[in-house]
mmCIF file of C-alpha atoms and ligand atoms in Angstrom:
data_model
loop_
_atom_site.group_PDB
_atom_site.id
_atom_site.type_symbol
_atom_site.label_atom_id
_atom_site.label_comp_id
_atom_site.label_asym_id
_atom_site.label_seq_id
_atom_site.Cartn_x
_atom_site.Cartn_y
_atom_site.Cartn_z
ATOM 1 C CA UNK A 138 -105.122 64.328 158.860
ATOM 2 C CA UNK A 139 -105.018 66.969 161.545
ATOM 3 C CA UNK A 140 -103.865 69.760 159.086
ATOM 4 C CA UNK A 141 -103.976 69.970 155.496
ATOM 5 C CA UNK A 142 -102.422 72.752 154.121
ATOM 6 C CA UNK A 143 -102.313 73.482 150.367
ATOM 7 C CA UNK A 144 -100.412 75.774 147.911
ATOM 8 C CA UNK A 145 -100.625 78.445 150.783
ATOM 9 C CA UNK A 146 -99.705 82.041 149.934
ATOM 10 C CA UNK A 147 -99.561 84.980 152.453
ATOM 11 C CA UNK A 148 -97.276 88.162 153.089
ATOM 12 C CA UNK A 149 -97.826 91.701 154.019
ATOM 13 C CA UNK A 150 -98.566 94.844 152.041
ATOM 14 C CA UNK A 151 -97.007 93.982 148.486
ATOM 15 C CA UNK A 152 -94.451 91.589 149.846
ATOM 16 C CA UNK A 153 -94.915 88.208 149.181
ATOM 17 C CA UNK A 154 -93.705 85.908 152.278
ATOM 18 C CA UNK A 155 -95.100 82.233 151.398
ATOM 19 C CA UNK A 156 -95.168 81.105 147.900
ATOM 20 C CA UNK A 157 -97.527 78.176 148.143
ATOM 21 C CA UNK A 158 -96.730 75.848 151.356
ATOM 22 C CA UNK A 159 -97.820 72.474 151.426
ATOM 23 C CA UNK A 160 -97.595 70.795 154.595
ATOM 24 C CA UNK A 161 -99.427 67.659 156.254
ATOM 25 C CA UNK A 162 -100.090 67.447 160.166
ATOM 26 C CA UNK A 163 -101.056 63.395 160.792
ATOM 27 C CA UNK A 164 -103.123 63.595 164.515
ATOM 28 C CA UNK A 165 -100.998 62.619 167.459
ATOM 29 C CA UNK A 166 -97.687 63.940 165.675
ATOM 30 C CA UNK A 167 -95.240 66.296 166.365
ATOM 31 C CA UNK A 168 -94.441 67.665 162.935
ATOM 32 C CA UNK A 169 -91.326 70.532 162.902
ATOM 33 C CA UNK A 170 -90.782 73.104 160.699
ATOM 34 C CA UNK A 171 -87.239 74.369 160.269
ATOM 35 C CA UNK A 172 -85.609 77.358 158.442
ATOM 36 C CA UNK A 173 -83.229 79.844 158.746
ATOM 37 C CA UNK A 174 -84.816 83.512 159.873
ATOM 38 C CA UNK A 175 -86.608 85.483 157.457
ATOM 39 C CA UNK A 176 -87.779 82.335 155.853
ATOM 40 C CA UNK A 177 -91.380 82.472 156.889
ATOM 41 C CA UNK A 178 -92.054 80.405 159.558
ATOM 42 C CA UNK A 179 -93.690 82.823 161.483
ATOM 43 C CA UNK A 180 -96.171 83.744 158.749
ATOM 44 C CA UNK A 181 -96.866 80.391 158.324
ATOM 45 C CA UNK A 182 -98.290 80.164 161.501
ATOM 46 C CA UNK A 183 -99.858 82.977 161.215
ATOM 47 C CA UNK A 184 -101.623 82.465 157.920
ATOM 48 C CA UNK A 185 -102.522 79.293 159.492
ATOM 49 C CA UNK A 186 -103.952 80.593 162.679
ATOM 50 C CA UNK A 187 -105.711 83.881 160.359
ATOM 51 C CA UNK A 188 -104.009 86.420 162.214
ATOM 52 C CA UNK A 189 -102.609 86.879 158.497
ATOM 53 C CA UNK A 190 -105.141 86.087 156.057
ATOM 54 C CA UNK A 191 -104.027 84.143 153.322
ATOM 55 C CA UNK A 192 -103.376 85.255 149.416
ATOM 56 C CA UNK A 193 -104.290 81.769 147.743
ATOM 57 C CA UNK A 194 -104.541 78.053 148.927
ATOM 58 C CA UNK A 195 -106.197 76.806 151.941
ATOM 59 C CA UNK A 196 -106.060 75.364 155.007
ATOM 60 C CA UNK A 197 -107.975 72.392 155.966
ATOM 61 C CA UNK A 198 -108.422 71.657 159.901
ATOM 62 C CA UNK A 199 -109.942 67.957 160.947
ATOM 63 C CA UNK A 200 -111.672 67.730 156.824
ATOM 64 C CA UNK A 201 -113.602 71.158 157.473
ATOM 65 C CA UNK A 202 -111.770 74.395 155.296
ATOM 66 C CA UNK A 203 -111.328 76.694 157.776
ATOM 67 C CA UNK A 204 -108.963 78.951 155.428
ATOM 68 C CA UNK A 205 -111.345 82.454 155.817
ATOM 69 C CA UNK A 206 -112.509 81.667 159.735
ATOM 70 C CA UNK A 207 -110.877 84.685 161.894
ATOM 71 C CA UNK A 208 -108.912 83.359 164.840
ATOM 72 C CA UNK A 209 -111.410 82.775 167.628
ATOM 73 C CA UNK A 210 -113.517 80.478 165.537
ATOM 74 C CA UNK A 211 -110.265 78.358 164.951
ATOM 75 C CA UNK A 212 -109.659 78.221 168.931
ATOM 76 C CA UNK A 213 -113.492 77.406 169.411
ATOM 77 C CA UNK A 214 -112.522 74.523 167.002
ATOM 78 C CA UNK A 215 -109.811 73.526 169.011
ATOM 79 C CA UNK A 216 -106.305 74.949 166.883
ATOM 80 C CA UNK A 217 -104.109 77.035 168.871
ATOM 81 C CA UNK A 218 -101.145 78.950 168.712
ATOM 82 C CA UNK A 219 -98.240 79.805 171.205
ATOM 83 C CA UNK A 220 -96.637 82.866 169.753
ATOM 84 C CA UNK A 221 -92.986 84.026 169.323
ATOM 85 C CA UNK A 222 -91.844 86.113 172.956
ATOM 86 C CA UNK A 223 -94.473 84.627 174.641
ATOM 87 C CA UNK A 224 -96.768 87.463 176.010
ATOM 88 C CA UNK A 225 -97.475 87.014 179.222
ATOM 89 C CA UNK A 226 -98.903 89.728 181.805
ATOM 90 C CA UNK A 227 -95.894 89.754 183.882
ATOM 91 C CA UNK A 228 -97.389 91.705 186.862
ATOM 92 C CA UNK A 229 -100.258 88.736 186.890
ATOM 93 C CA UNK A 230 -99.425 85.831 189.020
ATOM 94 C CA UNK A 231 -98.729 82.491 187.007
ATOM 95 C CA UNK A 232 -102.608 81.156 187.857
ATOM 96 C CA UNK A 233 -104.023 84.366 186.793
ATOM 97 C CA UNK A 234 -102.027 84.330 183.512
ATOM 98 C CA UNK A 235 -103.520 80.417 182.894
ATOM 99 C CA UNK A 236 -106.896 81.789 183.878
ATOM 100 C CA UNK A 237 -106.589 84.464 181.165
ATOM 101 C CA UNK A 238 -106.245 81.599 178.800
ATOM 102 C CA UNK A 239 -109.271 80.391 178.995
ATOM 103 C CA UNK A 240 -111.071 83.328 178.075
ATOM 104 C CA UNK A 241 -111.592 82.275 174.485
ATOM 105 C CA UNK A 242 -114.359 79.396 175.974
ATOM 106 C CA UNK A 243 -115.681 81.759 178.404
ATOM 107 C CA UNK A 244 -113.647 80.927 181.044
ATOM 108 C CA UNK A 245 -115.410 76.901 181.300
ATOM 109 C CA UNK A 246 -113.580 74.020 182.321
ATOM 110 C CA UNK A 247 -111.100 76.529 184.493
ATOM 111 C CA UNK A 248 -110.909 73.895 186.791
ATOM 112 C CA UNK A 249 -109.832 70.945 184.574
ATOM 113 C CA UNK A 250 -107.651 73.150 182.599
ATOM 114 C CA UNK A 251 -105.142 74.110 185.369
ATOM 115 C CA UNK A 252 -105.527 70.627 186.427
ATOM 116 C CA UNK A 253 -103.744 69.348 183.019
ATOM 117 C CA UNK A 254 -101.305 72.412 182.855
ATOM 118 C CA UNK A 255 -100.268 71.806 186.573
ATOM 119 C CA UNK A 256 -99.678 67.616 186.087
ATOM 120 C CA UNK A 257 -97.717 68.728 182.875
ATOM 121 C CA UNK A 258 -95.775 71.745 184.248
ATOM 122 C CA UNK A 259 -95.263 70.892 188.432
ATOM 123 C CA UNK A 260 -92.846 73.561 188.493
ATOM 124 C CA UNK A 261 -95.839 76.138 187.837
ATOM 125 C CA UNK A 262 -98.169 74.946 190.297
ATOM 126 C CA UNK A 263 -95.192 75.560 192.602
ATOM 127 C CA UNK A 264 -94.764 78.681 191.238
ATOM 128 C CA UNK A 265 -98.687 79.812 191.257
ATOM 129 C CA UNK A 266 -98.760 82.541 193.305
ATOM 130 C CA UNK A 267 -95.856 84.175 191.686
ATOM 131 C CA UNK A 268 -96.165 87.286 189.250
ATOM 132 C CA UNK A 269 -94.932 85.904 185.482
ATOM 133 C CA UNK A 270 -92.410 88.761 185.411
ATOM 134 C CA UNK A 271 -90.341 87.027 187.912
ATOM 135 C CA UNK A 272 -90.277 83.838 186.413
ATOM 136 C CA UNK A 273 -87.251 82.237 184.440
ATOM 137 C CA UNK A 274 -87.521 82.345 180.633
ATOM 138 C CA UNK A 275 -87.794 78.418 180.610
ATOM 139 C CA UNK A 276 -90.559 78.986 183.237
ATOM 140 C CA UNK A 277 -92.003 81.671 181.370
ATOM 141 C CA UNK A 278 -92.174 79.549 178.382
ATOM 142 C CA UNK A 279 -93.921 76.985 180.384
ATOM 143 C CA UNK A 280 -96.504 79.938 181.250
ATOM 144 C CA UNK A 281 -96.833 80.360 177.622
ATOM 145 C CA UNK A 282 -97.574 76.455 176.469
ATOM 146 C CA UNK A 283 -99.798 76.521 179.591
ATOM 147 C CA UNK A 284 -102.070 79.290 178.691
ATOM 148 C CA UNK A 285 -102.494 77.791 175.602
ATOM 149 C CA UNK A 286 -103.519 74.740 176.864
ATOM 150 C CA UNK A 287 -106.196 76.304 178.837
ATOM 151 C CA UNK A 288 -108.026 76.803 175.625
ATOM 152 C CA UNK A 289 -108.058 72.942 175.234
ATOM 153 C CA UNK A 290 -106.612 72.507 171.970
ATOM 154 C CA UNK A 291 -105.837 69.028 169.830
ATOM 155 C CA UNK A 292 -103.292 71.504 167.610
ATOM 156 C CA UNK A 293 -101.070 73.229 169.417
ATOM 157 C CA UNK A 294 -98.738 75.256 167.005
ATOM 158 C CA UNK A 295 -95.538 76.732 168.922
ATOM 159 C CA UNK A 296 -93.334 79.460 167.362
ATOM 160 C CA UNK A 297 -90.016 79.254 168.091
ATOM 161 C CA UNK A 298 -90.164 77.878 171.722
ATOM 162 C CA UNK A 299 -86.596 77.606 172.789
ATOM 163 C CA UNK A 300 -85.780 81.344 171.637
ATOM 164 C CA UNK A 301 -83.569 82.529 174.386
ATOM 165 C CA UNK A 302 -83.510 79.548 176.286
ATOM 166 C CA UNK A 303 -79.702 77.693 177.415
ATOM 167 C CA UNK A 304 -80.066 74.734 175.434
ATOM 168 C CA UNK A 305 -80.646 72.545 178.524
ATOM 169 C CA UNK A 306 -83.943 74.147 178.854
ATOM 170 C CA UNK A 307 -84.704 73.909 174.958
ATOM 171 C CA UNK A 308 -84.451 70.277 175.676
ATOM 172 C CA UNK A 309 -86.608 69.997 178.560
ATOM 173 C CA UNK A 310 -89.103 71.976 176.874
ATOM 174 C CA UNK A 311 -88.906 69.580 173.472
ATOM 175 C CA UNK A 312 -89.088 67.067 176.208
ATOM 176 C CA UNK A 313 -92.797 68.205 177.812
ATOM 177 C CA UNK A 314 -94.489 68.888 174.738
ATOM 178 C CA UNK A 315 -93.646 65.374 173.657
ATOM 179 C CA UNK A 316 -95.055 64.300 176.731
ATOM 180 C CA UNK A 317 -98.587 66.256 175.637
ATOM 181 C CA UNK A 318 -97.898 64.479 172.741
ATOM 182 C CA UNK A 319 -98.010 60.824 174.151
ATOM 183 C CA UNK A 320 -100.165 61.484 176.850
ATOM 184 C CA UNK A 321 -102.254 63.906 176.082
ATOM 185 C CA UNK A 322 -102.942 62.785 172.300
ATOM 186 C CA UNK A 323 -102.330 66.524 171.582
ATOM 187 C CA UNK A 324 -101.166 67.181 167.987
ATOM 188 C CA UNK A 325 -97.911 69.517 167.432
ATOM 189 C CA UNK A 326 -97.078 72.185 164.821
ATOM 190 C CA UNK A 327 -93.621 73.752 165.834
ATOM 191 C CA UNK A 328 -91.428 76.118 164.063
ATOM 192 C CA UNK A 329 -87.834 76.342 165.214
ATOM 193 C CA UNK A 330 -85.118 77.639 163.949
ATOM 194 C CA UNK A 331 -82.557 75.732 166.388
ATOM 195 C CA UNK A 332 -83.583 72.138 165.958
ATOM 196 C CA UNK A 333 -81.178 69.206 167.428
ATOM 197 C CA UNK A 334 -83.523 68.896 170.368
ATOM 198 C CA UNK A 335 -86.640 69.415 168.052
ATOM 199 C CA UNK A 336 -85.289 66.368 166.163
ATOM 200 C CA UNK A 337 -84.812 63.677 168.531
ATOM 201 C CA UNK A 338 -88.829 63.849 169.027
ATOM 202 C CA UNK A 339 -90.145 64.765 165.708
ATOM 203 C CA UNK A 340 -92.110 62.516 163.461
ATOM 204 C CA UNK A 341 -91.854 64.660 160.537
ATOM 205 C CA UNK A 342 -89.518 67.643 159.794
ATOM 206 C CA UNK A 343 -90.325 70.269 157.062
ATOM 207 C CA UNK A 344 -87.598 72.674 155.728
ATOM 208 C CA UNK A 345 -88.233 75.992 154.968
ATOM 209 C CA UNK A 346 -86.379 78.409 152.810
ATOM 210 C CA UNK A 347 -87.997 81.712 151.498
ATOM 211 C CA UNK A 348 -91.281 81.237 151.703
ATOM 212 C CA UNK A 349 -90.969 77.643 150.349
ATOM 213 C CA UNK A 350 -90.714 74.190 151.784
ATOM 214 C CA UNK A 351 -87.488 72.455 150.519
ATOM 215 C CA UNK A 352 -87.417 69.567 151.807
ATOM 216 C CA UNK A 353 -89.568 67.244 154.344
ATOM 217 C CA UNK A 354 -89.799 63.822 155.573
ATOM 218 C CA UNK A 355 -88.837 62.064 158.644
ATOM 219 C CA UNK A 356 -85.923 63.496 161.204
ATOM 220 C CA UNK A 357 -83.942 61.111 160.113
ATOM 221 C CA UNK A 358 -84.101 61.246 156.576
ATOM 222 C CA UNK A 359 -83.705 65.301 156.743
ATOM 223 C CA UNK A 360 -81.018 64.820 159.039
ATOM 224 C CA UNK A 361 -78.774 62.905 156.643
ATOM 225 C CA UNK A 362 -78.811 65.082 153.930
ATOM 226 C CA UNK A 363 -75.597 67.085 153.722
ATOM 227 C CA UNK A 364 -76.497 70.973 152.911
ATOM 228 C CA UNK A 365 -79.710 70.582 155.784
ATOM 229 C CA UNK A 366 -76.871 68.900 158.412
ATOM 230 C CA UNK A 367 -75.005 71.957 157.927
ATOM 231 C CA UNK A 368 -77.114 74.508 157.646
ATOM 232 C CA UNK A 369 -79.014 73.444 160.594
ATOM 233 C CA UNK A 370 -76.911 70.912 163.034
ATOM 234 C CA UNK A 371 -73.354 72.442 163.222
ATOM 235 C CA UNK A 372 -72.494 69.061 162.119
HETATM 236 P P1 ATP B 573 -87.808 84.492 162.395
HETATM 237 O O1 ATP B 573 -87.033 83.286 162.754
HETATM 238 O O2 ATP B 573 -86.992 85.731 162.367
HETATM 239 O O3 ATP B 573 -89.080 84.639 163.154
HETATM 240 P P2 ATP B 573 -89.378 83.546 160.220
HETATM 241 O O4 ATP B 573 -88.918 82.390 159.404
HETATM 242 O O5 ATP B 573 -90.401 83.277 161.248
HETATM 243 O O6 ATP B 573 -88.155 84.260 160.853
HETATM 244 P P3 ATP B 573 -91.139 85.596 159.310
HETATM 245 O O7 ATP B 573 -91.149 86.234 160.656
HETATM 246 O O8 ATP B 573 -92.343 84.889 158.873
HETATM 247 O O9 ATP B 573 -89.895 84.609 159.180
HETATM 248 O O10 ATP B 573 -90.740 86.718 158.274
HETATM 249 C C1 ATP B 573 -90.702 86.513 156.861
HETATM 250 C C2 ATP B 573 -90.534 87.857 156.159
HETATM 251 O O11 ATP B 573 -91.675 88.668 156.406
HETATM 252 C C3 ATP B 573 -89.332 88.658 156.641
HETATM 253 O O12 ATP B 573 -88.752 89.281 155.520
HETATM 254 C C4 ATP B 573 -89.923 89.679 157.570
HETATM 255 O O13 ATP B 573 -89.160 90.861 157.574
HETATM 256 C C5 ATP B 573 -91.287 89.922 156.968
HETATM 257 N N1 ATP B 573 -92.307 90.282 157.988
HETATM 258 C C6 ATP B 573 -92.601 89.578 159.088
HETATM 259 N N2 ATP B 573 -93.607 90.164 159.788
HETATM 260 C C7 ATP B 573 -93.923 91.293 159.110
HETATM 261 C C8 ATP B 573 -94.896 92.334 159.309
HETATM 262 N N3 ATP B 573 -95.717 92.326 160.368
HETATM 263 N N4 ATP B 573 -94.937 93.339 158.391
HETATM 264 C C9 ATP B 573 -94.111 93.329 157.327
HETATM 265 N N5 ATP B 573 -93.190 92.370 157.087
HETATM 266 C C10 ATP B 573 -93.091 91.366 157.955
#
């Protein structure tokens, strides 16, 4: 397993967001976590990540429990995470923003990094010279996965990706981080709240409602059972 996470707990102040996740990332998959807003998906990948620290529980990356490490020592170890809105310097030009990224390894491997990130995103080798503020949002998100990728991860966890996007561009971007899947072996953590995209390349969906998970198994499974196809597919 990638990503063993056990009986987490996590909120803020006095409030009490996740009341002991369990969740299983198998290497090489892209595993989706779904719920309706408020539920917690953000904090999940938070208390994951240690930009929250947890309650209780732990989190177990690659067999070594890495539930206490602060944030850099997870990157160092090769977990990252693409937050929600993206933050980009928008008066940097697109190769400046990927350069940025890989600040966390002292800025080695520069070269090979924007190699991968340009063969997986052409449009923002195209698009290099450009400042990030004028980029489209799908573009922007692009920038986003990118700089992440500088940092040479095997978990890339992605909140919300498709927020804002026309869901043409959702797709395409479900579309290229499967591709980082299968051809980069890279391992996927996603949270999404709008998910028919997200489906079609899932290996295993997790369902989250207040600070618990519901229901999981494959897409699917989840997908045929009534309340979820509601709730979360218009169907
Ligand atoms: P969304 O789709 O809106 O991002 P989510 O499932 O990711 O929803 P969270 O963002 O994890 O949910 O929020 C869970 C709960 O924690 C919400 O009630 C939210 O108001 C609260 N919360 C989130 N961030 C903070 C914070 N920094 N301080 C206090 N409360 C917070």
């Amino acid at each position: 397993m990638e990503l063993v996470v056990e009986r987490l707990e996590a909120g803020y102040g006095e409030m009490q967001v996740l009341w002991g996740v369990d969740l299983k990332v198998e290497k090489g998959s892209f595993t989706v976590v779904l719920g309706p807003n408020g539920a917690g998906k953000t904090t999940l990948l938070r208390a994951i990540m240690g930009v929250v620290r947890p309650w209780r529980g732990r989190v177990v990356y690659r067999g070594v429990d890495v539930t206490s490490l602060p944030p850099h020592r997870k990157v160092a170890m090769g977990m990252t995470l693409v937050p929600e809105g993206r933050r980009l310097f928008p008066e940097l030009t697109v190769e400046e923003n990927l350069v940025l990224g890989a600040y966390s390894r002292g800025f080695k491997g520069v070269e090979e990094g924007l190699e991968l990130v340009y063969r997986v995103f052409p449009r923002l080798k195209e698009r290099r010279g450009q400042k990030a503020g004028t980029l489209s949002g799908g573009e922007q998100q692009m920038l986003a996965i990118g700089r992440a990728l500088m940092s040479r991860p095997r978990l890339l966890m992605l909140d919300e990706p498709s927020q804002g996007l026309a869901p043409k561009l959702a797709a395409e971007i479900i579309e290229l981080l499967a591709r980082l899947r299968d051809e980069e072996g890279l391992t996927l953590l996603m949270v999404e709240q709008n998910v028919a995209a997200a489906l079609r390349r899932a290996d295993m969906v997790y369902v989250m409602e207040q600070g618990r998970i519901v229901v999981s198994g494959p897409p699917d499974k989840v997908a045929s059972i009534e309340d979820i196809r509601r709730a979360y597919f218009g169907l």
